[in-house]
Every structure is written in structure tokens, then in C-alpha cells.
Amino acid sequence: MKKDFIDSAIVRQNVLNNSFAVAAIQKEIGLTGILFENEYKFLFKQITDFFEVTDRTIRECIARNEKELTKNGYEVLKGKRLVDFKLVATKVPGCEVDFTTKTTVLGIFNFRAFLNIAMLLVDSEKARSLRSAILDIAIDTINRRTGGGTKYINQRDEDFITNMLRGEDYRREFTDALRDCVDMGNIKYMIYTDKVYNSIFKEDATEYRKILKLEKNEKVRDTMYSEVLDIIASYEAGFAEELRVSAEMKGRPLTSFEADELFSRFEKQRLWEPLREKARTKMASRDLCFRDALHKNLEEYISAVPESDFERFLGEKSMELDQRLEEYRDALKRLKERD
């Protein structure tokens, strides 16, 4: 998958949706524009002057990418909002734009749309230089807010600790059912765990380790997002029940062939489809954005990471696992004292 701004809308959007990176870039560039409705706005002339291109170049760029630019803050003012903007703009020192009475519509950009233009312009040397700075600042912002590493960025999610602990109970149900209901050696635990992983995100544990560059002593599930842990727990709890029911009906443990056939029917249940799609999208998109890790088997599921995810993993509510465990222990202690 191409990872440059010009060729990839996903790469562009991943930076533009990162409000922490956008704020850092704006501070670094020092561009302010016209403050309107609590946000700095930029006129066509300011855009063309900055990038040293013609008005026609910007208009052609907008025509080719109107939907994307509009989503990121480009808009056309008219009516009362245009009148209000003119009143604000004419009072800004250094703003030399002459608003004629015939002006009935006006295209303006916020800072995100300004950056979006920089990512799209091919024939501007300033845009090329800015693209390099944007990428460096975006990467640096993520690294700073995660303490220099993103391998365990999933653990900054406030839902992670709850899902991890709950998942351990369902995992125990799964391994107990395999122990009691499948007539195989200990390799069955690895085989059916990999079947669950392959069904959900098209990779076994070994492939996943390789993509995330995990060491031997690092646990696969410690790096998984809470939504992925959720569906894994559902698979394991559900298949454990299927194993026990089937073994009870037969009055004996299942053979490996019978267990395989049972799992094949289990994973084909229609209810899994939307849950698998969600898990694949979250894993593929977040890992590419935050960890620079590409899951090739999930490439079709990659999309831009939403703004809410940057707040979720980089914002003030996110914190390291040790802090969450400490909070969890304190909560359990208070409950015990209350009893």
C-alpha cells in the first residue's frame, strides 16, 4: 500500500484527523489567518501566495478533490455568514483583500483544509517542503504522546484492562472445553487458537507476531485492541459451548476431524460477519497508522483512523497499563473495604 500524501487519501486523512499533530504543525508553521467563529480561516489569495501558485491551480485542485477538502474544512460562504466574515476580515491588520458588493459567495479554508491542499499540490516547491515537515511532526507527536513506542498503544484505551481481564475468563472456558471435549494432544490449544485468529483477522499467531515484530516473551493478546479482544472472547466462549454440547450428545470427546467440522460450521454463522468486519477494520487501520504495521491479508479493510481514535489513544483520558492496573487494584480494594 502506498504511504505518501499524493497517492493515498488514507495517509492524508490519518494526519488530518490527528488533532494533536495538526495543532503542533500549526504552532510550528506559525500561520494564523483570519479568526472567524473561533477558528483561523484563509482566503484564496493567502493560499496562492503561500504556495506560490496561481488561483487557477488551487481551483483545479478543489475541483478534483472537492469532497475530501470539504470534509476537512474548505467551505463556500454566502448569505449572513459571508456578511459576518467580511466584517471580521476587513478589521484584520494586513488583510488587503477588497470585498466588492458583488461578492455573493466566497471560498475559505480552515487550517486542516490548508494542510490538505499542501498534501495534494504537485507543482509547488513549498508544498513539497511542507509535506515533509507535516509527516515528521505527525510521527513525532505520536511518539511523544506514547512515550516513544506504539507497540502497546492499544493498552492506553480505557476499555483495554476490562476486556483483557474478562477475556481471560472466556479463554479459560475455551481451553477447558478443548481439554475435556477434543481427543488430541496439547497441540490442540495452539491449533484451535490459530483457527480463531485466522477466522477473525486472517492471520495465525506466528504471522501476527512477525507483523508486529514481537519478541518471544511478548504476549500476542497484550498488543490487541479491545474490540479485537471482544470478538476473540465471543468466539472462544461460543465454540467452547458448541464443543461441550456436541461431546455430550455423542457421549465421548470429539475427534480432531469432528472438532474441525464443528468449528467450520461455527465460524460460518451469519452473526459473525459484521463483528469480523469491525475487528479487521480496527486492526488493519490502527496498526498502519499508529504502528506502521501492514496486515497484507486485511489491506482491503484499511481506512482512515477517525478523530475519536486519536483522542482515545493519545488524549488525556488515555494512560499506560500500569496506571490502569493501579486504578483497578484501588477500586477492588475499596469494594473489599465496603464489604
Coordinates of C-alpha atoms in Angstrom, one line a residue, residues 43-320:
L43 CA -8.6 33.2 1.8
F44 CA -7.8 32.0 -1.8
K45 CA -5.2 34.8 -2.1
Q46 CA -3.5 33.7 1.2
I47 CA -3.3 30.1 -0.1
T48 CA -2.0 31.0 -3.5
D49 CA 0.6 33.4 -2.1
F50 CA 1.8 30.9 0.4
F51 CA 2.2 28.1 -2.1
E52 CA 3.3 30.4 -4.8
V53 CA 0.8 29.1 -7.3
T54 CA -2.0 30.6 -9.4
D55 CA -5.6 30.9 -8.4
R56 CA -6.4 28.5 -11.2
T57 CA -4.1 25.8 -9.8
I58 CA -6.0 26.0 -6.4
R59 CA -9.4 25.9 -8.1
E60 CA -8.4 22.9 -10.2
C61 CA -7.2 21.2 -7.0
I62 CA -10.5 21.8 -5.4
A63 CA -12.4 20.6 -8.4
R64 CA -10.5 17.3 -8.3
N65 CA -10.7 16.8 -4.5
E66 CA -13.8 18.8 -3.5
K67 CA -15.4 16.1 -1.3
E68 CA -12.2 15.5 0.6
L69 CA -11.4 19.2 1.0
T70 CA -14.9 20.0 2.1
K71 CA -14.8 17.2 4.8
N72 CA -11.6 18.8 6.1
G73 CA -12.8 22.4 6.3
Y74 CA -13.0 24.0 2.9
E75 CA -16.3 25.8 2.6
V76 CA -18.1 28.4 0.5
L77 CA -19.7 31.2 2.4
K78 CA -22.8 33.0 1.4
G79 CA -25.7 35.0 2.9
K80 CA -25.4 36.1 6.5
R81 CA -22.2 34.1 7.3
L82 CA -20.5 35.8 4.3
V83 CA -21.5 39.2 5.6
D84 CA -20.3 38.4 9.1
F85 CA -17.0 37.1 7.7
K86 CA -16.4 40.3 5.6
L87 CA -16.9 42.4 8.7
V88 CA -14.3 40.4 10.6
A89 CA -11.8 40.2 7.7
T90 CA -11.8 43.9 7.0
K91 CA -10.8 44.6 10.6
V92 CA -7.8 42.3 10.4
P93 CA -4.5 44.2 10.1
G94 CA -2.7 43.4 6.9
C95 CA -5.7 41.9 5.2
E96 CA -5.6 43.6 1.8
V97 CA -8.5 41.7 0.2
D98 CA -11.1 44.1 -1.3
F99 CA -14.6 42.6 -0.8
T100 CA -16.8 44.2 -3.5
T101 CA -20.5 44.5 -3.0
K102 CA -20.9 42.0 -5.9
T103 CA -19.3 39.2 -3.9
T104 CA -22.1 36.8 -3.1
V105 CA -20.1 33.6 -2.5
L106 CA -16.6 33.2 -1.1
G107 CA -14.5 30.1 -0.7
I108 CA -12.4 29.9 2.5
F109 CA -10.1 27.3 4.2
N110 CA -9.5 26.4 7.8
F111 CA -6.1 25.1 8.8
R112 CA -6.9 21.5 8.2
A113 CA -8.0 22.3 4.6
F114 CA -4.8 24.4 4.2
L115 CA -2.8 21.3 5.1
N116 CA -5.0 19.2 2.9
I117 CA -4.1 21.5 0.0
A118 CA -0.4 21.1 0.8
M119 CA -0.7 17.3 0.6
L120 CA -2.3 17.5 -2.8
L121 CA -0.4 20.1 -4.7
V122 CA 2.2 18.5 -7.1
D123 CA 3.7 21.6 -8.7
S124 CA 4.6 23.7 -5.6
E125 CA 8.0 23.5 -4.0
K126 CA 6.7 25.0 -0.8
A127 CA 4.0 22.3 -0.7
R128 CA 6.7 19.6 -1.1
S129 CA 8.7 21.0 1.7
L130 CA 5.7 21.4 3.9
R131 CA 4.6 17.7 3.3
S132 CA 8.0 16.5 4.6
A133 CA 7.6 18.7 7.8
I134 CA 4.0 17.6 8.3
L135 CA 5.0 13.9 8.2
D136 CA 7.9 14.4 10.6
I137 CA 5.7 16.4 13.1
A138 CA 2.9 13.8 12.9
I139 CA 5.2 10.9 13.7
D140 CA 6.9 12.9 16.4
T141 CA 3.6 13.8 18.0
I142 CA 2.5 10.2 18.3
N143 CA 5.9 9.1 19.6
R144 CA 5.9 11.9 22.3
R145 CA 2.4 11.1 23.5
T146 CA 3.1 7.4 23.7
G147 CA 6.5 7.7 25.4
G148 CA 8.5 6.8 22.3
G149 CA 6.8 3.5 21.3
T150 CA 3.5 2.4 19.9
K151 CA 3.7 -1.4 20.2
Y152 CA 1.4 -1.2 23.2
I153 CA -0.6 1.8 22.2
N154 CA -3.7 -0.4 22.5
Q155 CA -3.3 -0.5 26.3
R156 CA -3.9 3.2 26.5
D157 CA -7.5 2.6 25.7
E158 CA -9.6 2.9 28.9
D159 CA -11.6 -0.3 27.8
F160 CA -8.5 -2.4 27.5
I161 CA -8.0 -3.6 31.1
T162 CA -11.6 -4.6 31.5
N163 CA -11.7 -6.5 28.2
M164 CA -8.4 -8.2 28.9
L165 CA -9.4 -9.5 32.3
R166 CA -12.9 -10.6 31.1
G167 CA -11.2 -12.3 28.1
E168 CA -9.0 -14.4 30.4
D169 CA -12.2 -16.0 31.9
Y170 CA -13.6 -16.8 28.5
R171 CA -10.1 -18.1 27.4
R172 CA -10.2 -20.5 30.4
E173 CA -13.6 -21.8 29.3
F174 CA -12.2 -22.4 25.8
T175 CA -9.1 -24.3 27.0
D176 CA -11.1 -26.3 29.5
A177 CA -13.6 -27.3 26.7
L178 CA -10.7 -28.3 24.5
R179 CA -9.2 -30.3 27.3
D180 CA -12.4 -32.2 28.1
C181 CA -14.1 -32.5 24.7
V182 CA -11.4 -32.9 22.0
D183 CA -9.4 -36.1 21.8
M184 CA -6.0 -34.7 20.9
G185 CA -2.6 -33.9 22.5
N186 CA -1.6 -30.4 23.8
I187 CA -1.1 -29.1 20.3
K188 CA -4.9 -28.7 20.1
Y189 CA -4.7 -25.5 22.1
M190 CA -2.4 -23.9 19.5
I191 CA -4.3 -25.3 16.6
Y192 CA -7.7 -24.0 17.7
T193 CA -6.4 -20.7 18.9
D194 CA -4.9 -20.2 15.4
K195 CA -8.3 -21.2 13.9
V196 CA -9.9 -18.4 15.9
Y197 CA -7.3 -15.9 14.8
N198 CA -7.4 -16.9 11.2
S199 CA -11.2 -16.7 11.2
I200 CA -11.3 -13.2 12.7
F201 CA -8.3 -11.5 11.2
K202 CA -6.8 -13.9 8.6
E203 CA -3.5 -14.5 10.5
D204 CA -2.3 -17.1 12.9
A205 CA -0.3 -16.2 16.0
T206 CA 3.1 -16.6 14.2
E207 CA 2.1 -14.3 11.3
Y208 CA 0.8 -11.7 13.7
R209 CA 4.0 -11.8 15.8
K210 CA 6.0 -11.2 12.7
I211 CA 4.0 -8.2 11.5
L212 CA 4.2 -6.5 14.9
K213 CA 7.8 -7.6 15.5
L214 CA 7.1 -9.2 18.8
E215 CA 9.8 -10.9 20.9
K216 CA 9.3 -14.4 22.2
N217 CA 8.5 -13.3 25.7
E218 CA 5.8 -10.8 24.5
K219 CA 2.2 -12.0 24.6
V220 CA 0.1 -11.6 21.4
R221 CA -3.1 -10.5 23.2
D222 CA -1.3 -7.8 25.1
T223 CA -1.0 -5.9 21.8
M224 CA -4.6 -6.4 20.6
Y225 CA -7.2 -3.6 20.6
S226 CA -10.2 -4.0 22.9
E227 CA -12.6 -4.6 20.0
V228 CA -10.5 -7.5 18.8
L229 CA -10.3 -9.0 22.3
D230 CA -14.1 -8.8 22.5
I231 CA -14.7 -10.9 19.3
I232 CA -12.0 -13.3 20.3
A233 CA -13.7 -13.8 23.7
S234 CA -17.0 -14.3 21.9
Y235 CA -15.5 -16.9 19.6
E236 CA -13.9 -18.8 22.4
A237 CA -16.9 -18.8 24.7
G238 CA -19.2 -19.7 21.9
F239 CA -17.1 -22.5 20.5
A240 CA -16.5 -23.9 24.0
E241 CA -20.2 -24.2 24.4
E242 CA -20.5 -25.9 21.0
L243 CA -17.8 -28.4 21.9
R244 CA -19.5 -29.3 25.2
V245 CA -22.9 -29.8 23.7
S246 CA -21.6 -31.9 20.8
A247 CA -19.4 -34.1 23.1
E248 CA -22.3 -34.6 25.5
M249 CA -24.6 -35.6 22.6
K250 CA -22.0 -38.2 21.4
G251 CA -21.2 -39.3 24.9
R252 CA -17.4 -39.0 24.2
P253 CA -14.8 -36.5 23.2
L254 CA -14.7 -35.4 19.6
T255 CA -12.0 -36.5 17.1
S256 CA -9.9 -33.8 15.5
F257 CA -11.9 -34.2 12.3
E258 CA -15.2 -33.7 14.1
A259 CA -13.9 -30.7 16.0
D260 CA -12.7 -29.2 12.7
E261 CA -16.1 -29.7 11.1
L262 CA -17.8 -28.2 14.1
F263 CA -15.6 -25.1 14.0
S264 CA -16.2 -24.7 10.3
R265 CA -19.9 -24.6 10.8
F266 CA -19.5 -22.3 13.8
E267 CA -17.4 -19.6 12.1
K268 CA -19.8 -19.5 9.1
Q269 CA -22.7 -18.3 11.3
R270 CA -24.0 -15.0 9.8
L271 CA -23.8 -13.2 13.1
W272 CA -20.0 -13.1 13.0
E273 CA -19.8 -11.2 9.7
P274 CA -20.3 -7.6 11.0
L275 CA -18.2 -8.3 14.1
R276 CA -15.3 -9.7 12.0
E277 CA -15.5 -6.7 9.6
K278 CA -15.3 -4.2 12.5
A279 CA -12.4 -6.1 14.1
R280 CA -10.5 -6.3 10.8
T281 CA -11.0 -2.6 10.0
K282 CA -9.9 -1.5 13.5
M283 CA -6.8 -3.7 13.5
A284 CA -5.7 -3.0 9.9
S285 CA -6.3 0.8 10.1
R286 CA -4.9 1.5 13.5
D287 CA -1.8 -0.7 13.1
L288 CA -0.9 1.0 9.8
C289 CA -1.5 4.5 11.3
F290 CA 0.0 4.1 14.8
R291 CA 2.4 1.2 14.4
D292 CA 3.4 1.4 10.8
A293 CA 2.5 -2.2 10.5
L294 CA 0.7 -3.5 7.4
H295 CA -1.6 -6.6 7.6
K296 CA -1.5 -7.6 4.0
N297 CA -4.4 -10.0 4.3
L298 CA -6.5 -7.2 5.7
E299 CA -5.4 -4.5 3.2
E300 CA -9.0 -4.2 1.8
Y301 CA -10.2 -3.2 5.3
I302 CA -7.8 -0.3 5.8
S303 CA -9.5 3.1 6.2
A304 CA -8.6 6.4 7.8
V305 CA -8.4 6.4 11.6
P306 CA -11.2 8.6 12.9
E307 CA -10.5 11.7 15.1
S308 CA -12.1 9.9 18.1
D309 CA -9.3 7.2 18.0
F310 CA -6.6 9.8 18.3
E311 CA -8.3 11.1 21.4
R312 CA -8.8 7.6 22.6
F313 CA -5.1 6.5 22.3
L314 CA -3.3 9.8 22.6
G315 CA -5.6 12.1 24.6
E316 CA -5.8 13.0 28.2
K317 CA -8.1 10.0 29.1
S318 CA -5.6 7.5 27.7
M319 CA -2.9 6.2 30.1
E320 CA -0.4 3.5 30.4

